[in-house]
Amino acid sequence: MQDTLSARADPAGNLYGARVIAPGATVDGIGTLVAEIALRGVAGPGWRIACAGALGLAILGFAAGVAGSGRPLAGPIGLAAYEFWFGLASGSLLLTAVLRLAGAEWHAAIGRVAEAVALACACAAMACAAGGMTSATHGGTTPAAGGAVSAADLRSVLAPHGVGGLALLVVSLCAWSIGLLPDLAVLRGRAIEAATPAVSASIAGAGKRSDRLRLRLVAGWRGSAGQWRSWIAGSRAIALLGVIVVVAATAEQATILAATVPAVGTLLPVSLLVGAVLSGLGCVAALAAGLRSGFGLHDLITARHLDILARTMLAAGIGALYCRAGAIGTTLLRGDDAALSVLARRLAGDGAWTFWAFVAGTLLPVQLFWLGSIRRSGLAIGLIGTLLAAGIGIDLYGTMLGPPQAGGASSAAAGSALVPASALFLGTAGIAVLVLLLHLRFLPVVSIAETRRLAIAHNPGAVPAAGTAPAEAALGRVPCRSVSAAFSSEKALAAAVAALDGRDARIRVDGCGPVPMPDVAEWLGGGTAPLRIAAIGGALLGGFGFLALMSGHRTGVAFPLVDGQPPLAWPFLFMPSLAAAAMTGALAVVAALIPRMLERQAGTVSCEPSMDVACFVLTAALPEGADPRWIERRLIAHPDTGLRPIAIRREPS
Amino acid sequence: MTRAPRTARAFFLDPRRRPAIGLTIGLTALAAALLVGGAPALAVSYLPAWLCLVALPAGALPVAIMFERADAWRPQPETALLETLRGLLALMPVAAVLALPILFALPVLYPWARGAAQPNALAAIWFTTPALVLRLAFAFAAWTGLALLFARRGGEPWGKAGRMDDGRAVLGLGLHAVLGSLVAGDLVMAVSERFPSSLAGLLLMASWSSLALAAAILVAPPDVGPARRRLDRLTPLAVLLAIWAALHFVQFLVAWTADLPGAAMWYRARDTGEGRALSVLAGAVVVLALLLTLKPGENRTRLVAALALVVHGLELAWFVTPSIRGSFKLTLTDLLALAVVAGLALALLPQARRLFPGPAAGRPPGSSAQGPAAGPAAPRHGSR
């Protein structure tokens, strides 16, 4: 593969406008490279040791935090841990969602990494919430260190101000799983191709559990134009809902902080969002640099990817600088005595080290990306990205400290909760790392479908074009069930479908390919209206349902789920309702999408379900006794020889 | 040699007469406003009217930068709208000149200029007339420099057709954010000392950008090409409107949650019938824009742009006037002040355009010196 995909970006030159896919990348080569990692990959002792370590960390962390010490769980570390994981998940999800919606080409190789980071960090955030670390805030009290975990604390995950975290987890899971669907089909096809006859037989029966699971997950995926269109529409809908959930959940977190931490300023929601994007970018960049180096993915995650990630981190870092300077400047010029004392404490008091650690770990290192040599170094990007995320986490801890006289957790209280809260933080870190390790081991680390699309768009030889269609004289009248024809491009397939326009209504035509085919889908008809209706309907149902549930509580109707929570006014409920709407909208999209993805269609021969299709294939299912020559003549008679099929095959009756 | 226009409409639309017509309208409206409300009332109305003017170039600047960067990712560039946005940048020197009357009305507009006590020593130095003049001079000098730079394709030196560099874009956006925050704090939020909102700068910049994009959509020639490949102009406007609405809402939410007394007073002054009607209208426009993105079209886009223009114009008055008048209400002087600013801007525009030579600033190569209102550049698809 390294020989096949040999061309790389020049590390010494200017990377502006450089390619985001190697010139030699082909559809087949990409499938082989990425599937090889998932099927054979990293299951060595190193991976097992890392998994065991992460699992042990998770178990020991929770044991020490919950059962061991019996100390209070809520505190600045616990709250900062929740905000930290929440921010990482939000930033990663927002990154991949915005890039997908904007149609940025470089998203192809980075999106899967960002989706995996979002899912892993959302799991860790929910583990924080479930562990009771945020119970005080979610229960409506100040974040003082006190109170043990109770059933009410655990229920608080579903209470108004916990729905943001849950929605983030659900939407991250939806984005990640929908993105994986076509790639799982590629893995299945590769697993079958690579298997010996004996093993091949076992795949359907008693083969490896992971292979059997993959087979069942994508049993009906054929890579048809309709499936691709639904997949694109569903991915974009979930991306849009992801943006909504990130904004709503972050604003919700800001309201919680504004209610509990004094003098936070109105810039806080933007500051939290920028911090989340910066930390998410740092984590994604570090992971991408590691994958590129560790798995030899230089041709898919190019130097230009690292360059763009570094530039984006620089832009987000400048945004973080603006937010911090704006908040400090406003306080200095217009703040009252209380706000000035909070600022003085933040800059020179007990918690001042957190602010200066943020400056030294985040605001200053990111400026190194002005240097081209730093932007081109995977090691530097990995280190700085990790540093950025850590700096943001420390800053969140400093924000949670707050002044002791104003309701924030005092240093003494923070100290008393230091050991259990730190143990719990390490436990949640173990969960996040474990999820990422499992993803790296069993699933494609880079989106095969999207990188293939990029390769086809930029590399003329990405799809095999060998072979020639038979001459018309060679066509005989032999009855058959279907005719299939292979093409070297989507354009040729679309032309073929157009050539069959006006055919016998009983002939069912379909097109399959390794990448989305909008032109073919347009010719074949159909639409994505059901997905839109599902998304909008699901969102409206979830949003208004949540609002009704909470409003009912406000007017005195008791609901077990929210019983015991303080009364809520509508501004408090708006953002949680929006997050709930995005969550249910995403679930509705997945529910509407899955049947379309997995539907089996009789009569398709060359587009076998769950096989990895390396070129563009047209299949025409014929009625009983129909003459296949009409179809074959239309296909090979195209005036442009480049649009004719490279092979035609009949499936006997 | 061109023939003289024969109809009244053609007479008034003749670009050569536009400065004189603008000056006449401006001076007439000025006299009427002085007669109707007097100088103090005109000063209060002049500030939001001037904010509408400065919103066009200051709002167009980041949108033009972002559009040009986005064009690097797209197979088909949005040339017509981008050229119109660049044309709006020529209004920056005009806005700078028309800011001068505000300096003469400082005691009417700002409590600190009337001798109100400042919360600390830094504020006492910051909020003084010389310091304000220095900051505004710096802001408009830098903004004009940015306008001159980005009125050309790629921000490249004169006549060189280049591409937008990331570093130049980041620096341009960063400097614009600083300048916008300074001006928003000095001229808009300073009318009230009650509400120290650190978000106000971003909020006003979002409002300006949305207003400028809406104006550009209304003025720019329609996109050409096959329907399926036409560029969607509604989505960027809807995104900007959504960001603007979200910023407004989170500012209110955080202020309300934190229970800030100053913020409560600030919002209470705006909680009138007109204020609530504006909130409802703004919300309806945002929802309409988002819904229409499902099926965008030329006329629908222009409808949303026109509504957005109205909402943002009212919003700028909503920001400023209640802090001085005690409540939000529109007056005849507000409309006359808008006419004053529009007329004078029209009169000064040809002089400002001389700073923007070459095929930049909204003029197709070879055309006479006319603004975007006179007819922006024809679409040049595929000119990259």
mmCIF file of N, CA and C in Angstrom, chain A residues 14 16 102 104 106 251 254-255 258-259 265-267 269-270 311 315 318 322 326-327 330 332-335 340 370 518-519 522 532 536 569-572 574-575, chain B residues 69 73 119-120 122-123 126-127 163-164 166-167 170-171 177 181 189 192-199 202 205 228 247 249-254 256-258 294:
data_model
loop_
_atom_site.group_PDB
_atom_site.id
_atom_site.type_symbol
_atom_site.label_atom_id
_atom_site.label_comp_id
_atom_site.label_asym_id
_atom_site.label_seq_id
_atom_site.Cartn_x
_atom_site.Cartn_y
_atom_site.Cartn_z
ATOM 1 N N ASN A 14 5.487 25.133 0.929
ATOM 2 C CA ASN A 14 4.274 25.738 1.458
ATOM 3 C C ASN A 14 3.108 24.801 1.176
ATOM 4 N N TYR A 16 -0.066 25.471 1.445
ATOM 5 C CA TYR A 16 -1.331 26.108 1.087
ATOM 6 C C TYR A 16 -1.819 25.562 -0.258
ATOM 7 N N ALA A 102 -20.344 22.114 5.789
ATOM 8 C CA ALA A 102 -19.691 23.030 4.849
ATOM 9 C C ALA A 102 -19.149 22.300 3.627
ATOM 10 N N ALA A 104 -16.391 20.547 3.471
ATOM 11 C CA ALA A 104 -14.921 20.688 3.389
ATOM 12 C C ALA A 104 -14.292 19.337 3.054
ATOM 13 N N TRP A 106 -11.267 18.235 3.390
ATOM 14 C CA TRP A 106 -10.307 17.644 4.332
ATOM 15 C C TRP A 106 -10.992 16.969 5.507
ATOM 16 N N ALA A 251 -24.740 26.530 26.109
ATOM 17 C CA ALA A 251 -25.457 27.658 26.722
ATOM 18 C C ALA A 251 -26.085 27.232 28.038
ATOM 19 N N ALA A 254 -23.503 27.241 30.611
ATOM 20 C CA ALA A 254 -23.184 28.623 30.985
ATOM 21 C C ALA A 254 -24.198 29.165 31.977
ATOM 22 N N THR A 255 -25.466 28.819 31.794
ATOM 23 C CA THR A 255 -26.470 29.314 32.744
ATOM 24 C C THR A 255 -26.258 28.704 34.122
ATOM 25 N N ALA A 258 -23.412 30.595 35.543
ATOM 26 C CA ALA A 258 -23.799 31.968 35.883
ATOM 27 C C ALA A 258 -24.607 32.001 37.168
ATOM 28 N N ALA A 259 -25.361 30.937 37.416
ATOM 29 C CA ALA A 259 -26.180 30.904 38.629
ATOM 30 C C ALA A 259 -25.358 30.567 39.861
ATOM 31 N N GLY A 265 -19.708 36.981 33.708
ATOM 32 C CA GLY A 265 -19.788 37.818 32.504
ATOM 33 C C GLY A 265 -20.639 37.183 31.428
ATOM 34 N N THR A 266 -21.201 38.043 30.560
ATOM 35 C CA THR A 266 -22.098 37.534 29.517
ATOM 36 C C THR A 266 -21.355 36.850 28.378
ATOM 37 N N LEU A 267 -20.039 37.017 28.353
ATOM 38 C CA LEU A 267 -19.260 36.367 27.299
ATOM 39 C C LEU A 267 -19.033 34.879 27.610
ATOM 40 N N PRO A 269 -20.838 32.037 27.667
ATOM 41 C CA PRO A 269 -21.218 30.965 26.735
ATOM 42 C C PRO A 269 -20.271 30.874 25.535
ATOM 43 N N VAL A 270 -19.902 32.032 25.000
ATOM 44 C CA VAL A 270 -18.991 32.013 23.852
ATOM 45 C C VAL A 270 -17.622 31.513 24.292
ATOM 46 N N ARG A 311 -3.648 25.420 11.779
ATOM 47 C CA ARG A 311 -4.171 26.764 11.498
ATOM 48 C C ARG A 311 -5.510 26.978 12.198
ATOM 49 N N ALA A 315 -6.507 29.776 14.970
ATOM 50 C CA ALA A 315 -7.667 30.679 14.905
ATOM 51 C C ALA A 315 -8.506 30.566 16.179
ATOM 52 N N ILE A 318 -6.766 32.281 19.033
ATOM 53 C CA ILE A 318 -6.950 33.735 18.991
ATOM 54 C C ILE A 318 -8.354 34.083 19.499
ATOM 55 N N TYR A 322 -9.261 36.446 22.609
ATOM 56 C CA TYR A 322 -10.244 37.534 22.530
ATOM 57 C C TYR A 322 -11.246 37.431 23.680
ATOM 58 N N GLY A 326 -11.492 40.195 26.413
ATOM 59 C CA GLY A 326 -12.751 40.934 26.447
ATOM 60 C C GLY A 326 -13.389 40.891 27.821
ATOM 61 N N ALA A 327 -13.369 39.702 28.455
ATOM 62 C CA ALA A 327 -13.985 39.583 29.780
ATOM 63 C C ALA A 327 -13.197 40.393 30.810
ATOM 64 N N THR A 330 -13.658 44.248 30.125
ATOM 65 C CA THR A 330 -14.968 44.743 30.550
ATOM 66 C C THR A 330 -15.036 44.860 32.066
ATOM 67 N N LEU A 332 -12.501 45.323 34.112
ATOM 68 C CA LEU A 332 -11.639 46.418 34.552
ATOM 69 C C LEU A 332 -12.304 47.777 34.327
ATOM 70 N N LEU A 333 -13.022 47.906 33.225
ATOM 71 C CA LEU A 333 -13.593 49.214 32.891
ATOM 72 C C LEU A 333 -14.962 49.449 33.526
ATOM 73 N N ARG A 334 -15.764 48.392 33.598
ATOM 74 C CA ARG A 334 -17.153 48.600 33.997
ATOM 75 C C ARG A 334 -17.551 47.770 35.207
ATOM 76 N N GLY A 335 -16.663 46.913 35.688
ATOM 77 C CA GLY A 335 -17.044 45.996 36.760
ATOM 78 C C GLY A 335 -17.209 46.691 38.101
ATOM 79 N N LEU A 340 -14.449 43.029 40.466
ATOM 80 C CA LEU A 340 -13.016 43.320 40.493
ATOM 81 C C LEU A 340 -12.295 42.428 41.497
ATOM 82 N N TRP A 370 2.021 29.890 14.268
ATOM 83 C CA TRP A 370 2.357 30.879 13.242
ATOM 84 C C TRP A 370 3.553 30.399 12.429
ATOM 85 N N PRO A 518 -24.673 11.260 -6.568
ATOM 86 C CA PRO A 518 -25.848 12.141 -6.643
ATOM 87 C C PRO A 518 -26.482 12.175 -8.033
ATOM 88 N N ASP A 519 -25.663 12.139 -9.105
ATOM 89 C CA ASP A 519 -26.226 12.213 -10.448
ATOM 90 C C ASP A 519 -27.046 10.963 -10.771
ATOM 91 N N GLU A 522 -30.272 11.009 -8.918
ATOM 92 C CA GLU A 522 -31.244 11.927 -9.517
ATOM 93 C C GLU A 522 -31.977 11.267 -10.670
ATOM 94 N N ARG A 532 -36.279 14.031 6.241
ATOM 95 C CA ARG A 532 -36.518 15.389 6.741
ATOM 96 C C ARG A 532 -37.712 15.414 7.678
ATOM 97 N N ILE A 536 -37.555 16.528 11.571
ATOM 98 C CA ILE A 536 -38.325 17.665 12.095
ATOM 99 C C ILE A 536 -39.385 17.165 13.078
ATOM 100 N N ALA A 569 -38.306 28.447 35.440
ATOM 101 C CA ALA A 569 -38.938 29.429 34.570
ATOM 102 C C ALA A 569 -38.560 29.116 33.124
ATOM 103 N N TRP A 570 -39.275 29.730 32.171
ATOM 104 C CA TRP A 570 -39.100 29.341 30.763
ATOM 105 C C TRP A 570 -37.685 29.605 30.227
ATOM 106 N N PRO A 571 -36.995 30.691 30.613
ATOM 107 C CA PRO A 571 -35.652 30.838 30.038
ATOM 108 C C PRO A 571 -34.730 29.683 30.394
ATOM 109 N N PHE A 572 -34.910 29.124 31.610
ATOM 110 C CA PHE A 572 -34.103 27.974 31.995
ATOM 111 C C PHE A 572 -34.407 26.770 31.112
ATOM 112 N N PHE A 574 -35.524 26.699 27.962
ATOM 113 C CA PHE A 574 -35.404 26.810 26.509
ATOM 114 C C PHE A 574 -34.241 25.964 25.971
ATOM 115 N N MET A 575 -33.068 26.179 26.520
ATOM 116 C CA MET A 575 -31.899 25.450 26.005
ATOM 117 C C MET A 575 -31.983 23.941 26.259
ATOM 118 N N ARG B 69 -12.646 32.982 1.615
ATOM 119 C CA ARG B 69 -12.018 31.752 2.095
ATOM 120 C C ARG B 69 -12.878 30.547 1.694
ATOM 121 N N TRP B 73 -12.891 26.431 -1.123
ATOM 122 C CA TRP B 73 -13.384 25.060 -0.961
ATOM 123 C C TRP B 73 -14.430 24.707 -1.991
ATOM 124 N N PRO B 119 -16.424 53.948 38.004
ATOM 125 C CA PRO B 119 -16.230 52.957 39.066
ATOM 126 C C PRO B 119 -14.784 52.831 39.530
ATOM 127 N N ASN B 120 -13.827 53.152 38.683
ATOM 128 C CA ASN B 120 -12.423 53.032 39.120
ATOM 129 C C ASN B 120 -11.548 53.997 38.316
ATOM 130 N N LEU B 122 -9.083 53.480 36.229
ATOM 131 C CA LEU B 122 -8.870 53.152 34.824
ATOM 132 C C LEU B 122 -10.035 53.654 33.963
ATOM 133 N N ALA B 123 -11.240 53.449 34.470
ATOM 134 C CA ALA B 123 -12.420 53.914 33.737
ATOM 135 C C ALA B 123 -12.426 55.430 33.633
ATOM 136 N N TRP B 126 -10.100 56.140 30.833
ATOM 137 C CA TRP B 126 -10.589 55.578 29.559
ATOM 138 C C TRP B 126 -11.736 56.401 28.987
ATOM 139 N N PHE B 127 -12.690 56.735 29.844
ATOM 140 C CA PHE B 127 -13.871 57.457 29.369
ATOM 141 C C PHE B 127 -13.673 58.964 29.490
ATOM 142 N N ARG B 163 -4.802 35.047 -3.969
ATOM 143 C CA ARG B 163 -5.713 34.207 -3.210
ATOM 144 C C ARG B 163 -5.632 34.607 -1.746
ATOM 145 N N MET B 164 -6.683 34.320 -1.055
ATOM 146 C CA MET B 164 -6.750 34.695 0.348
ATOM 147 C C MET B 164 -5.844 33.779 1.165
ATOM 148 N N ASP B 166 -4.474 32.260 4.670
ATOM 149 C CA ASP B 166 -5.084 32.021 5.980
ATOM 150 C C ASP B 166 -4.605 33.020 7.012
ATOM 151 N N GLY B 167 -3.300 33.285 7.018
ATOM 152 C CA GLY B 167 -2.754 34.202 8.007
ATOM 153 C C GLY B 167 -3.350 35.592 7.859
ATOM 154 N N VAL B 170 -6.950 35.479 9.123
ATOM 155 C CA VAL B 170 -7.042 35.428 10.590
ATOM 156 C C VAL B 170 -6.684 36.781 11.192
ATOM 157 N N LEU B 171 -5.626 37.399 10.659
ATOM 158 C CA LEU B 171 -5.238 38.712 11.182
ATOM 159 C C LEU B 171 -6.324 39.752 10.919
ATOM 160 N N ALA B 177 -12.298 42.135 14.963
ATOM 161 C CA ALA B 177 -12.985 41.825 16.229
ATOM 162 C C ALA B 177 -12.598 42.817 17.318
ATOM 163 N N SER B 181 -15.241 45.537 18.823
ATOM 164 C CA SER B 181 -15.521 45.538 20.265
ATOM 165 C C SER B 181 -15.259 46.915 20.862
ATOM 166 N N MET B 189 -22.582 50.647 23.971
ATOM 167 C CA MET B 189 -22.888 50.228 25.341
ATOM 168 C C MET B 189 -22.611 51.336 26.356
ATOM 169 N N SER B 192 -25.269 53.516 28.345
ATOM 170 C CA SER B 192 -25.788 53.107 29.649
ATOM 171 C C SER B 192 -24.626 52.593 30.479
ATOM 172 N N GLU B 193 -24.549 53.020 31.708
ATOM 173 C CA GLU B 193 -23.473 52.531 32.575
ATOM 174 C C GLU B 193 -23.932 51.353 33.406
ATOM 175 N N ARG B 194 -25.167 50.916 33.157
ATOM 176 C CA ARG B 194 -25.729 49.901 34.045
ATOM 177 C C ARG B 194 -25.308 48.487 33.682
ATOM 178 N N PHE B 195 -25.123 48.245 32.415
ATOM 179 C CA PHE B 195 -24.988 46.859 31.965
ATOM 180 C C PHE B 195 -23.618 46.636 31.329
ATOM 181 N N PRO B 196 -22.658 46.128 32.099
ATOM 182 C CA PRO B 196 -21.329 45.879 31.530
ATOM 183 C C PRO B 196 -21.294 44.540 30.795
ATOM 184 N N SER B 197 -21.815 44.503 29.577
ATOM 185 C CA SER B 197 -21.876 43.240 28.840
ATOM 186 C C SER B 197 -20.614 43.030 28.020
ATOM 187 N N SER B 198 -19.887 41.976 28.344
ATOM 188 C CA SER B 198 -18.682 41.657 27.568
ATOM 189 C C SER B 198 -19.030 41.018 26.229
ATOM 190 N N LEU B 199 -20.275 40.608 26.085
ATOM 191 C CA LEU B 199 -20.701 39.958 24.837
ATOM 192 C C LEU B 199 -21.153 40.979 23.801
ATOM 193 N N LEU B 202 -19.327 41.251 20.302
ATOM 194 C CA LEU B 202 -19.611 40.156 19.356
ATOM 195 C C LEU B 202 -21.035 40.258 18.829
ATOM 196 N N MET B 205 -21.280 42.980 16.281
ATOM 197 C CA MET B 205 -20.589 42.599 15.032
ATOM 198 C C MET B 205 -21.422 41.585 14.242
ATOM 199 N N ARG B 228 -29.736 23.969 -10.719
ATOM 200 C CA ARG B 228 -29.178 23.035 -9.763
ATOM 201 C C ARG B 228 -27.822 23.487 -9.230
ATOM 202 N N LEU B 247 -26.839 34.703 20.150
ATOM 203 C CA LEU B 247 -26.051 35.592 21.010
ATOM 204 C C LEU B 247 -26.971 36.483 21.840
ATOM 205 N N PHE B 249 -29.976 35.809 22.774
ATOM 206 C CA PHE B 249 -30.666 35.025 23.787
ATOM 207 C C PHE B 249 -29.730 34.637 24.931
ATOM 208 N N VAL B 250 -28.511 34.236 24.610
ATOM 209 C CA VAL B 250 -27.614 33.820 25.704
ATOM 210 C C VAL B 250 -27.183 35.029 26.543
ATOM 211 N N GLN B 251 -27.107 36.193 25.929
ATOM 212 C CA GLN B 251 -26.789 37.378 26.735
ATOM 213 C C GLN B 251 -27.900 37.616 27.767
ATOM 214 N N PHE B 252 -29.137 37.537 27.268
ATOM 215 C CA PHE B 252 -30.261 37.699 28.186
ATOM 216 C C PHE B 252 -30.269 36.591 29.234
ATOM 217 N N LEU B 253 -30.015 35.371 28.792
ATOM 218 C CA LEU B 253 -30.090 34.215 29.687
ATOM 219 C C LEU B 253 -29.059 34.320 30.809
ATOM 220 N N VAL B 254 -27.822 34.649 30.438
ATOM 221 C CA VAL B 254 -26.758 34.732 31.452
ATOM 222 C C VAL B 254 -27.025 35.895 32.397
ATOM 223 N N TRP B 256 -29.876 37.235 33.120
ATOM 224 C CA TRP B 256 -31.058 36.918 33.925
ATOM 225 C C TRP B 256 -30.719 35.874 34.989
ATOM 226 N N THR B 257 -29.921 34.860 34.589
ATOM 227 C CA THR B 257 -29.561 33.808 35.534
ATOM 228 C C THR B 257 -28.661 34.344 36.641
ATOM 229 N N ALA B 258 -27.720 35.190 36.238
ATOM 230 C CA ALA B 258 -26.796 35.737 37.234
ATOM 231 C C ALA B 258 -27.472 36.802 38.094
ATOM 232 N N LEU B 294 -34.791 25.161 3.540
ATOM 233 C CA LEU B 294 -35.182 23.850 3.015
ATOM 234 C C LEU B 294 -35.531 23.946 1.530
#
